[in-house]
XYZ file of C-alpha atoms in Angstrom:
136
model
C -20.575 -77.381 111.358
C -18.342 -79.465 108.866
C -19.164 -82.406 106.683
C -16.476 -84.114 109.616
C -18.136 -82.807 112.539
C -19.009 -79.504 114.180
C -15.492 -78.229 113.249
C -13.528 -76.907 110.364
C -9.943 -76.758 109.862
C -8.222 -73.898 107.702
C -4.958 -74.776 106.575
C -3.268 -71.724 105.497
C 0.221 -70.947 103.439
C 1.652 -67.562 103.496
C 5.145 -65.608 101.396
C 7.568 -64.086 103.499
C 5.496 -61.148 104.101
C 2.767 -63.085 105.787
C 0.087 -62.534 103.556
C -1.630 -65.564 102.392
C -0.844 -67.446 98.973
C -2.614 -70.745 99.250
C -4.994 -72.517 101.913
C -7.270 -75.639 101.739
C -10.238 -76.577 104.434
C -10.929 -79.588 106.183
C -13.032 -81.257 108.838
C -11.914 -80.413 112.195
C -11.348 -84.410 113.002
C -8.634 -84.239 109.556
C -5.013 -84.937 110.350
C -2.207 -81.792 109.113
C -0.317 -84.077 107.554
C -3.063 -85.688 105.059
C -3.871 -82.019 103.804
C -0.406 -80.399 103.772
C 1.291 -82.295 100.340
C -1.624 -80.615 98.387
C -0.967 -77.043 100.045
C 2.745 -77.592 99.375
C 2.134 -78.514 95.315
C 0.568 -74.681 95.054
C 3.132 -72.976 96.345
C 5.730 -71.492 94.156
C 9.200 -71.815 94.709
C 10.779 -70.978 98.023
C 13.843 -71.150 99.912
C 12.527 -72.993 102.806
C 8.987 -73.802 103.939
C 7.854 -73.568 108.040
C 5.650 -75.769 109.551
C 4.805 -76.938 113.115
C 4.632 -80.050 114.193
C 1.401 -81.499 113.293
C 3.306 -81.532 109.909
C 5.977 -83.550 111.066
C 6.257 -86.097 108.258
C 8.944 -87.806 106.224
C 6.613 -87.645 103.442
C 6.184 -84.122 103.442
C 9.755 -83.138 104.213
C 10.775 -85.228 101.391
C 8.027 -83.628 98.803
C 9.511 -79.966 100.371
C 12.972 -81.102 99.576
C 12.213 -82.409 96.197
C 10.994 -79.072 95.202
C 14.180 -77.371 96.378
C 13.328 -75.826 99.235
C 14.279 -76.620 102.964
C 12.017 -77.927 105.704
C 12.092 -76.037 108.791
C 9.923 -78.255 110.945
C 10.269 -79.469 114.713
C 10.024 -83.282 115.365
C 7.693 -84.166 117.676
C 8.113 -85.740 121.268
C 7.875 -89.152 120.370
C 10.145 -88.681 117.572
C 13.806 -91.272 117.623
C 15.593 -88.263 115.961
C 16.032 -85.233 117.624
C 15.699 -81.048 116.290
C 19.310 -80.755 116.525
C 19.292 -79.852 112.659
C 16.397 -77.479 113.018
C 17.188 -74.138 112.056
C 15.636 -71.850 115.399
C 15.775 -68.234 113.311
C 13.933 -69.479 110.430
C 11.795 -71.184 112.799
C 10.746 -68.175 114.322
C 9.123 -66.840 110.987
C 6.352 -69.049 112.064
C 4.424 -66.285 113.731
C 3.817 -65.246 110.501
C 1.412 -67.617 109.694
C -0.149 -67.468 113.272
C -0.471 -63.390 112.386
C -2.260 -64.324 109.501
C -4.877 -66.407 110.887
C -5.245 -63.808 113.517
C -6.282 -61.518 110.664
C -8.547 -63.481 108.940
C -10.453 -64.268 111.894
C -11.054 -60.644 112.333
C -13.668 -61.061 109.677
C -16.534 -62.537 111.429
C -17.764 -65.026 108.370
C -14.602 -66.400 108.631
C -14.327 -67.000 112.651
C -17.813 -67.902 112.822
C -18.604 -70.445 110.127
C -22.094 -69.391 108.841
C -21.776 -71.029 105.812
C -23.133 -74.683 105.657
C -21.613 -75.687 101.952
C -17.394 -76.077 102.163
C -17.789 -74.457 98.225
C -19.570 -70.904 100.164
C -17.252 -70.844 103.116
C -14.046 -71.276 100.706
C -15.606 -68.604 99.087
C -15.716 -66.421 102.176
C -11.981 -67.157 103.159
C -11.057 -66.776 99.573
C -12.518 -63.025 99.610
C -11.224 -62.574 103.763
C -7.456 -63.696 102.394
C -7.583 -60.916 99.032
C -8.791 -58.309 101.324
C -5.510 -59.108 103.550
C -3.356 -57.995 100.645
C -4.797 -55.200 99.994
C -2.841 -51.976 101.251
C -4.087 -50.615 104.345
């Protein structure tokens, strides 16, 4: 149960290695793009940053531009322009971040919220995400 609903969203940044550098949680009922220019401010610099679509915002490809990186991120359906410029290799880096949350849900605090204050469950993903870089 979140302070939104009965869902909670993680929203998770990862390096080029897929382990996790940065991540903020939300109500389930919170729109990517309201969360994702406060993810992007934490992350250090970077070549180009992948997202899906639910971050498919002029706002946040201009923030990811003005910190000198490139936006790899698919329009959506209803979008006038088309992904003719989207870069399809870099794209495919994506899974990376889908790996990642695969990981963390392995630990069953984290796929299972338990926690009823956001301040213990951060906690909890906090300690899941440290454990993911250490060497196994």
């Amino acid at each position: 149960k979140s302070r939104a609903g009965l869902t909670s969203k993680i929203h998770l940044a990862v390096d080029a290695h897929g382990l996790p550098v940065a991540f903020e949680i939300t109500g389930g009922n919170v729109n990517d793009c309201t969360s994702a220019p406060e993810l992007i401010a934490q992350l250090p610099s970077a070549e180009a940053i992948v997202a899906d679509k639910g971050h498919d915002s002029e706002r946040i490809r201009e923030q990811i531009e003005a910190q000198g990186a490139r936006a790899v991120i698919p329009r959506k359906r209803n979008s006038l322009k088309g992904n003719g410029d989207l870069d399809r290799g870099l794209y495919r880096y994506r899974h990376l971040v889908e790996n990642a949350f695969a990981r963390l849900k392995h630990y069953r605090a984290v796929a299972f919220r338990y926690d009823k204050l956001k301040r213990n469950y951060e906690s909890m993903v906090a300690m899941a995400c440290g454990f993911l870089w250490l060497p196994m």
